[in-house]
Amino acid sequence: MKDLIVVKKALSKETCVLLARQFIMSSEILCDKNPGLYYHGDDIVKKSFSWYAPLCFESLADTLIKDIVEEKLGEKLYTTYSYGRISYNGSVLPKHIDRDESEYAVSCLIDTDRNWPIYFNVNGKEKKLKQEIGDIVIYRGTKLEHWRNPFLGTEQIGAFMFYVSDKNKHLKNDGRPFLGHPVKPKKN
């Protein structure tokens, strides 16, 4: 696999509008009805609303995006999980690599009012990528360090989808009984 694969307009504008509206509606419901259960922010990106396994992105990960990623990589993959995030002004994604369940990662830009580049460390060199709404970036999440500098816009919605190859298929569904399950079981 090439270090990075960019697929322009992987999702149509109409699909992105629908997903953005659904994710925003979900965030409003969850934050209003369940204060403290879901919140603005997570352990990685402050100044954000983040949600593990939102149904709109779980289904996206296991259908349209999975088909594209399998075609581009030429191998069967297993969906592990998805993650959605609404990043607000000042958000920063620190440099990191992903956990084992993120062997192959996909960053999909759903909506934004200002381009927020994602950076990768590729063979010791910084590579900056700008996505347009509907574009996806496929990369080895467990191998490539990636980050984003402070967001200068107002709001950006990103969908992140993760997969493993046959050698790691024991990690499929991220330890959950099925995709869409909102909680990863605790290990004893």
PDB file of C-alpha atoms in Angstrom:
ATOM      1  CA  MET A   1       0.000   0.000   0.000  1.00  0.00           C
ATOM      2  CA  LYS A   2       1.124   3.520  -0.692  1.00  0.00           C
ATOM      3  CA  ASP A   3       1.554   5.521   2.497  1.00  0.00           C
ATOM      4  CA  LEU A   4      -1.478   7.654   1.759  1.00  0.00           C
ATOM      5  CA  ILE A   5      -4.340   7.283  -0.665  1.00  0.00           C
ATOM      6  CA  VAL A   6      -6.589  10.260  -1.298  1.00  0.00           C
ATOM      7  CA  VAL A   7      -9.958   9.614  -2.911  1.00  0.00           C
ATOM      8  CA  LYS A   8     -11.542  12.837  -4.092  1.00  0.00           C
ATOM      9  CA  LYS A   9     -15.321  13.124  -3.830  1.00  0.00           C
ATOM     10  CA  ALA A  10     -15.707   9.637  -2.351  1.00  0.00           C
ATOM     11  CA  LEU A  11     -19.018  10.886  -0.977  1.00  0.00           C
ATOM     12  CA  SER A  12     -21.408  13.158  -2.818  1.00  0.00           C
ATOM     13  CA  LYS A  13     -22.272  16.608  -1.529  1.00  0.00           C
ATOM     14  CA  GLU A  14     -25.824  15.401  -0.849  1.00  0.00           C
ATOM     15  CA  THR A  15     -24.610  12.457   1.218  1.00  0.00           C
ATOM     16  CA  CYS A  16     -22.354  14.756   3.263  1.00  0.00           C
ATOM     17  CA  VAL A  17     -25.208  17.202   3.901  1.00  0.00           C
ATOM     18  CA  LEU A  18     -27.387  14.340   5.153  1.00  0.00           C
ATOM     19  CA  LEU A  19     -24.630  12.901   7.378  1.00  0.00           C
ATOM     20  CA  ALA A  20     -23.731  16.327   8.784  1.00  0.00           C
ATOM     21  CA  ARG A  21     -27.349  17.068   9.695  1.00  0.00           C
ATOM     22  CA  GLN A  22     -27.828  13.671  11.291  1.00  0.00           C
ATOM     23  CA  PHE A  23     -24.623  13.959  13.328  1.00  0.00           C
ATOM     24  CA  ILE A  24     -25.449  17.501  14.501  1.00  0.00           C
ATOM     25  CA  MET A  25     -28.989  16.452  15.466  1.00  0.00           C
ATOM     26  CA  SER A  26     -27.566  13.511  17.398  1.00  0.00           C
ATOM     27  CA  SER A  27     -25.088  15.732  19.230  1.00  0.00           C
ATOM     28  CA  GLU A  28     -27.871  18.149  20.211  1.00  0.00           C
ATOM     29  CA  ILE A  29     -30.053  15.328  21.525  1.00  0.00           C
ATOM     30  CA  LEU A  30     -27.255  13.605  23.399  1.00  0.00           C
ATOM     31  CA  CYS A  31     -25.865  16.746  24.992  1.00  0.00           C
ATOM     32  CA  ASP A  32     -29.320  18.016  25.960  1.00  0.00           C
ATOM     33  CA  LYS A  33     -30.885  14.785  27.215  1.00  0.00           C
ATOM     34  CA  ASN A  34     -27.819  13.147  28.738  1.00  0.00           C
ATOM     35  CA  PRO A  35     -25.669  15.837  30.330  1.00  0.00           C
ATOM     36  CA  GLY A  36     -22.445  14.325  31.533  1.00  0.00           C
ATOM     37  CA  LEU A  37     -22.910  11.119  29.530  1.00  0.00           C
ATOM     38  CA  TYR A  38     -21.824  12.685  26.266  1.00  0.00           C
ATOM     39  CA  TYR A  39     -19.873  15.883  26.321  1.00  0.00           C
ATOM     40  CA  HIS A  40     -17.986  18.390  24.279  1.00  0.00           C
ATOM     41  CA  GLY A  41     -14.429  17.153  24.169  1.00  0.00           C
ATOM     42  CA  ASP A  42     -12.567  13.911  24.452  1.00  0.00           C
ATOM     43  CA  ASP A  43      -9.186  12.704  25.666  1.00  0.00           C
ATOM     44  CA  ILE A  44      -7.539  13.580  22.352  1.00  0.00           C
ATOM     45  CA  VAL A  45      -9.178  16.712  20.929  1.00  0.00           C
ATOM     46  CA  LYS A  46     -10.375  19.386  23.334  1.00  0.00           C
ATOM     47  CA  LYS A  47     -12.946  21.888  22.077  1.00  0.00           C
ATOM     48  CA  SER A  48     -14.953  19.240  20.278  1.00  0.00           C
ATOM     49  CA  PHE A  49     -17.995  17.037  20.448  1.00  0.00           C
ATOM     50  CA  SER A  50     -16.849  13.471  19.937  1.00  0.00           C
ATOM     51  CA  TRP A  51     -18.782  10.240  19.716  1.00  0.00           C
ATOM     52  CA  TYR A  52     -17.600   6.644  19.495  1.00  0.00           C
ATOM     53  CA  ALA A  53     -19.638   4.528  17.039  1.00  0.00           C
ATOM     54  CA  PRO A  54     -22.425   6.900  15.941  1.00  0.00           C
ATOM     55  CA  LEU A  55     -24.847   4.876  13.836  1.00  0.00           C
ATOM     56  CA  CYS A  56     -24.588   7.195  10.833  1.00  0.00           C
ATOM     57  CA  PHE A  57     -20.818   6.632  10.630  1.00  0.00           C
ATOM     58  CA  GLU A  58     -20.899   2.950  11.632  1.00  0.00           C
ATOM     59  CA  SER A  59     -23.139   2.200   8.652  1.00  0.00           C
ATOM     60  CA  LEU A  60     -21.022   4.421   6.391  1.00  0.00           C
ATOM     61  CA  ALA A  61     -17.886   2.567   7.529  1.00  0.00           C
ATOM     62  CA  ASP A  62     -19.389  -0.834   6.791  1.00  0.00           C
ATOM     63  CA  THR A  63     -20.813   0.003   3.360  1.00  0.00           C
ATOM     64  CA  LEU A  64     -19.692   2.790   1.025  1.00  0.00           C
ATOM     65  CA  ILE A  65     -16.317   3.523   2.587  1.00  0.00           C
ATOM     66  CA  LYS A  66     -15.400  -0.118   3.164  1.00  0.00           C
ATOM     67  CA  ASP A  67     -16.077  -0.890  -0.496  1.00  0.00           C
ATOM     68  CA  ILE A  68     -13.798   1.939  -1.608  1.00  0.00           C
ATOM     69  CA  VAL A  69     -11.000   1.023   0.806  1.00  0.00           C
ATOM     70  CA  GLU A  70     -11.101  -2.681  -0.122  1.00  0.00           C
ATOM     71  CA  GLU A  71     -10.951  -1.773  -3.807  1.00  0.00           C
ATOM     72  CA  LYS A  72      -8.028   0.612  -3.312  1.00  0.00           C
ATOM     73  CA  LEU A  73      -6.075  -1.843  -1.141  1.00  0.00           C
ATOM     74  CA  GLY A  74      -7.042  -4.974  -3.039  1.00  0.00           C
ATOM     75  CA  GLU A  75      -7.863  -6.968   0.071  1.00  0.00           C
ATOM     76  CA  LYS A  76     -10.773  -7.955   2.294  1.00  0.00           C
ATOM     77  CA  LEU A  77     -11.075  -5.872   5.439  1.00  0.00           C
ATOM     78  CA  TYR A  78     -12.996  -6.083   8.691  1.00  0.00           C
ATOM     79  CA  THR A  79     -14.660  -3.000  10.129  1.00  0.00           C
ATOM     80  CA  THR A  80     -13.576  -2.312  13.699  1.00  0.00           C
ATOM     81  CA  TYR A  81     -15.242   0.979  14.632  1.00  0.00           C
ATOM     82  CA  SER A  82     -16.062   4.519  13.632  1.00  0.00           C
ATOM     83  CA  TYR A  83     -15.729   7.827  15.400  1.00  0.00           C
ATOM     84  CA  GLY A  84     -17.333  11.165  14.744  1.00  0.00           C
ATOM     85  CA  ARG A  85     -16.126  14.558  15.810  1.00  0.00           C
ATOM     86  CA  ILE A  86     -17.325  18.135  15.542  1.00  0.00           C
ATOM     87  CA  SER A  87     -14.226  20.248  16.059  1.00  0.00           C
ATOM     88  CA  TYR A  88     -14.561  23.877  17.080  1.00  0.00           C
ATOM     89  CA  ASN A  89     -12.283  26.899  16.795  1.00  0.00           C
ATOM     90  CA  GLY A  90      -8.964  26.233  18.506  1.00  0.00           C
ATOM     91  CA  SER A  91      -9.200  22.441  18.356  1.00  0.00           C
ATOM     92  CA  VAL A  92      -5.877  20.633  17.990  1.00  0.00           C
ATOM     93  CA  LEU A  93      -5.264  16.997  17.089  1.00  0.00           C
ATOM     94  CA  PRO A  94      -1.954  16.113  18.793  1.00  0.00           C
ATOM     95  CA  LYS A  95       0.627  13.982  16.987  1.00  0.00           C
ATOM     96  CA  HIS A  96      -0.179  10.313  17.467  1.00  0.00           C
ATOM     97  CA  ILE A  97      -0.481   6.886  15.909  1.00  0.00           C
ATOM     98  CA  ASP A  98      -3.640   4.838  16.314  1.00  0.00           C
ATOM     99  CA  ARG A  99      -4.273   1.691  18.309  1.00  0.00           C
ATOM    100  CA  ASP A 100      -4.108  -1.848  16.865  1.00  0.00           C
ATOM    101  CA  GLU A 101      -7.799  -1.846  15.867  1.00  0.00           C
ATOM    102  CA  SER A 102      -6.955   0.991  13.472  1.00  0.00           C
ATOM    103  CA  GLU A 103      -4.601  -0.883  11.135  1.00  0.00           C
ATOM    104  CA  TYR A 104      -6.187   0.981   8.233  1.00  0.00           C
ATOM    105  CA  ALA A 105      -7.710   4.364   8.971  1.00  0.00           C
ATOM    106  CA  VAL A 106      -9.923   6.640   6.931  1.00  0.00           C
ATOM    107  CA  SER A 107     -10.459  10.327   7.552  1.00  0.00           C
ATOM    108  CA  CYS A 108     -13.549  11.664   5.787  1.00  0.00           C
ATOM    109  CA  LEU A 109     -14.409  15.354   5.700  1.00  0.00           C
ATOM    110  CA  ILE A 110     -18.172  15.713   6.124  1.00  0.00           C
ATOM    111  CA  ASP A 111     -18.529  19.486   6.554  1.00  0.00           C
ATOM    112  CA  THR A 112     -16.425  22.551   7.344  1.00  0.00           C
ATOM    113  CA  ASP A 113     -16.395  26.317   7.090  1.00  0.00           C
ATOM    114  CA  ARG A 114     -12.607  26.424   6.704  1.00  0.00           C
ATOM    115  CA  ASN A 115     -10.072  23.925   5.426  1.00  0.00           C
ATOM    116  CA  TRP A 116      -8.192  22.240   8.257  1.00  0.00           C
ATOM    117  CA  PRO A 117      -5.214  20.300   6.876  1.00  0.00           C
ATOM    118  CA  ILE A 118      -4.173  16.955   8.266  1.00  0.00           C
ATOM    119  CA  TYR A 119      -0.444  16.254   8.528  1.00  0.00           C
ATOM    120  CA  PHE A 120       1.398  12.952   8.291  1.00  0.00           C
ATOM    121  CA  ASN A 121       4.957  11.925   9.055  1.00  0.00           C
ATOM    122  CA  VAL A 122       5.881   9.910   5.958  1.00  0.00           C
ATOM    123  CA  ASN A 123       9.421   8.501   6.055  1.00  0.00           C
ATOM    124  CA  GLY A 124      10.558  11.319   8.339  1.00  0.00           C
ATOM    125  CA  LYS A 125       9.017  14.033   6.160  1.00  0.00           C
ATOM    126  CA  GLU A 126       5.977  16.135   6.982  1.00  0.00           C
ATOM    127  CA  LYS A 127       3.184  15.778   4.426  1.00  0.00           C
ATOM    128  CA  LYS A 128       0.278  18.221   4.505  1.00  0.00           C
ATOM    129  CA  LEU A 129      -3.075  17.230   2.984  1.00  0.00           C
ATOM    130  CA  LYS A 130      -6.071  19.441   2.410  1.00  0.00           C
ATOM    131  CA  GLN A 131      -9.405  17.708   1.985  1.00  0.00           C
ATOM    132  CA  GLU A 132     -12.545  19.001   0.383  1.00  0.00           C
ATOM    133  CA  ILE A 133     -15.975  17.955   1.644  1.00  0.00           C
ATOM    134  CA  GLY A 134     -16.565  14.334   0.603  1.00  0.00           C
ATOM    135  CA  ASP A 135     -12.860  13.467   0.230  1.00  0.00           C
ATOM    136  CA  ILE A 136     -11.332  10.574   2.141  1.00  0.00           C
ATOM    137  CA  VAL A 137      -7.744   9.857   3.098  1.00  0.00           C
ATOM    138  CA  ILE A 138      -6.784   6.205   3.607  1.00  0.00           C
ATOM    139  CA  TYR A 139      -3.655   5.550   5.661  1.00  0.00           C
ATOM    140  CA  ARG A 140      -2.016   3.059   7.971  1.00  0.00           C
ATOM    141  CA  GLY A 141      -3.260   4.315  11.315  1.00  0.00           C
ATOM    142  CA  THR A 142      -0.895   2.156  13.344  1.00  0.00           C
ATOM    143  CA  LYS A 143       2.160   3.184  11.314  1.00  0.00           C
ATOM    144  CA  LEU A 144       1.816   6.834  10.286  1.00  0.00           C
ATOM    145  CA  GLU A 145       2.006   9.565  12.874  1.00  0.00           C
ATOM    146  CA  HIS A 146      -0.661  12.158  12.091  1.00  0.00           C
ATOM    147  CA  TRP A 147      -1.953  15.434  13.549  1.00  0.00           C
ATOM    148  CA  ARG A 148      -3.732  18.725  12.924  1.00  0.00           C
ATOM    149  CA  ASN A 149      -2.590  22.172  14.003  1.00  0.00           C
ATOM    150  CA  PRO A 150      -5.101  24.569  15.671  1.00  0.00           C
ATOM    151  CA  PHE A 151      -8.379  24.861  13.766  1.00  0.00           C
ATOM    152  CA  LEU A 152      -8.988  28.449  12.690  1.00  0.00           C
ATOM    153  CA  GLY A 153     -12.561  27.977  11.489  1.00  0.00           C
ATOM    154  CA  THR A 154     -15.801  27.766  13.436  1.00  0.00           C
ATOM    155  CA  GLU A 155     -16.819  24.125  13.004  1.00  0.00           C
ATOM    156  CA  GLN A 156     -15.685  21.009  11.150  1.00  0.00           C
ATOM    157  CA  ILE A 157     -17.335  17.588  11.080  1.00  0.00           C
ATOM    158  CA  GLY A 158     -15.140  14.577  10.487  1.00  0.00           C
ATOM    159  CA  ALA A 159     -15.967  10.893  10.248  1.00  0.00           C
ATOM    160  CA  PHE A 160     -13.204   8.438  11.039  1.00  0.00           C
ATOM    161  CA  MET A 161     -13.469   4.779  10.123  1.00  0.00           C
ATOM    162  CA  PHE A 162     -11.140   1.958  11.026  1.00  0.00           C
ATOM    163  CA  TYR A 163     -10.400  -1.488   9.613  1.00  0.00           C
ATOM    164  CA  VAL A 164      -8.147  -4.479  10.055  1.00  0.00           C
ATOM    165  CA  SER A 165      -6.839  -7.047   7.607  1.00  0.00           C
ATOM    166  CA  ASP A 166      -7.352 -10.788   7.744  1.00  0.00           C
ATOM    167  CA  LYS A 167      -4.342 -11.277  10.042  1.00  0.00           C
ATOM    168  CA  ASN A 168      -6.060  -9.072  12.652  1.00  0.00           C
ATOM    169  CA  LYS A 169      -9.664 -10.119  12.075  1.00  0.00           C
ATOM    170  CA  HIS A 170      -9.921 -11.109  15.744  1.00  0.00           C
ATOM    171  CA  LEU A 171     -10.134  -7.320  16.364  1.00  0.00           C
ATOM    172  CA  LYS A 172     -13.229  -6.811  14.178  1.00  0.00           C
ATOM    173  CA  ASN A 173     -16.070  -4.822  15.748  1.00  0.00           C
ATOM    174  CA  ASP A 174     -13.527  -3.484  18.285  1.00  0.00           C
ATOM    175  CA  GLY A 175     -14.457  -6.208  20.772  1.00  0.00           C
ATOM    176  CA  ARG A 176     -18.171  -5.388  20.612  1.00  0.00           C
ATOM    177  CA  PRO A 177     -20.825  -8.004  19.887  1.00  0.00           C
ATOM    178  CA  PHE A 178     -21.782  -6.112  16.704  1.00  0.00           C
ATOM    179  CA  LEU A 179     -21.215  -2.839  14.864  1.00  0.00           C
ATOM    180  CA  GLY A 180     -23.338   0.010  16.138  1.00  0.00           C
ATOM    181  CA  HIS A 181     -23.038  -1.226  19.725  1.00  0.00           C
ATOM    182  CA  PRO A 182     -22.254   1.958  21.613  1.00  0.00           C
ATOM    183  CA  VAL A 183     -19.840   0.585  24.194  1.00  0.00           C
ATOM    184  CA  LYS A 184     -16.698  -1.475  23.976  1.00  0.00           C
ATOM    185  CA  PRO A 185     -16.891  -4.187  26.670  1.00  0.00           C
ATOM    186  CA  LYS A 186     -14.511  -3.784  29.594  1.00  0.00           C
ATOM    187  CA  LYS A 187     -11.718  -6.303  29.893  1.00  0.00           C
ATOM    188  CA  ASN A 188     -11.633  -8.325  33.105  1.00  0.00           C
TER     189      ASN A 188
END
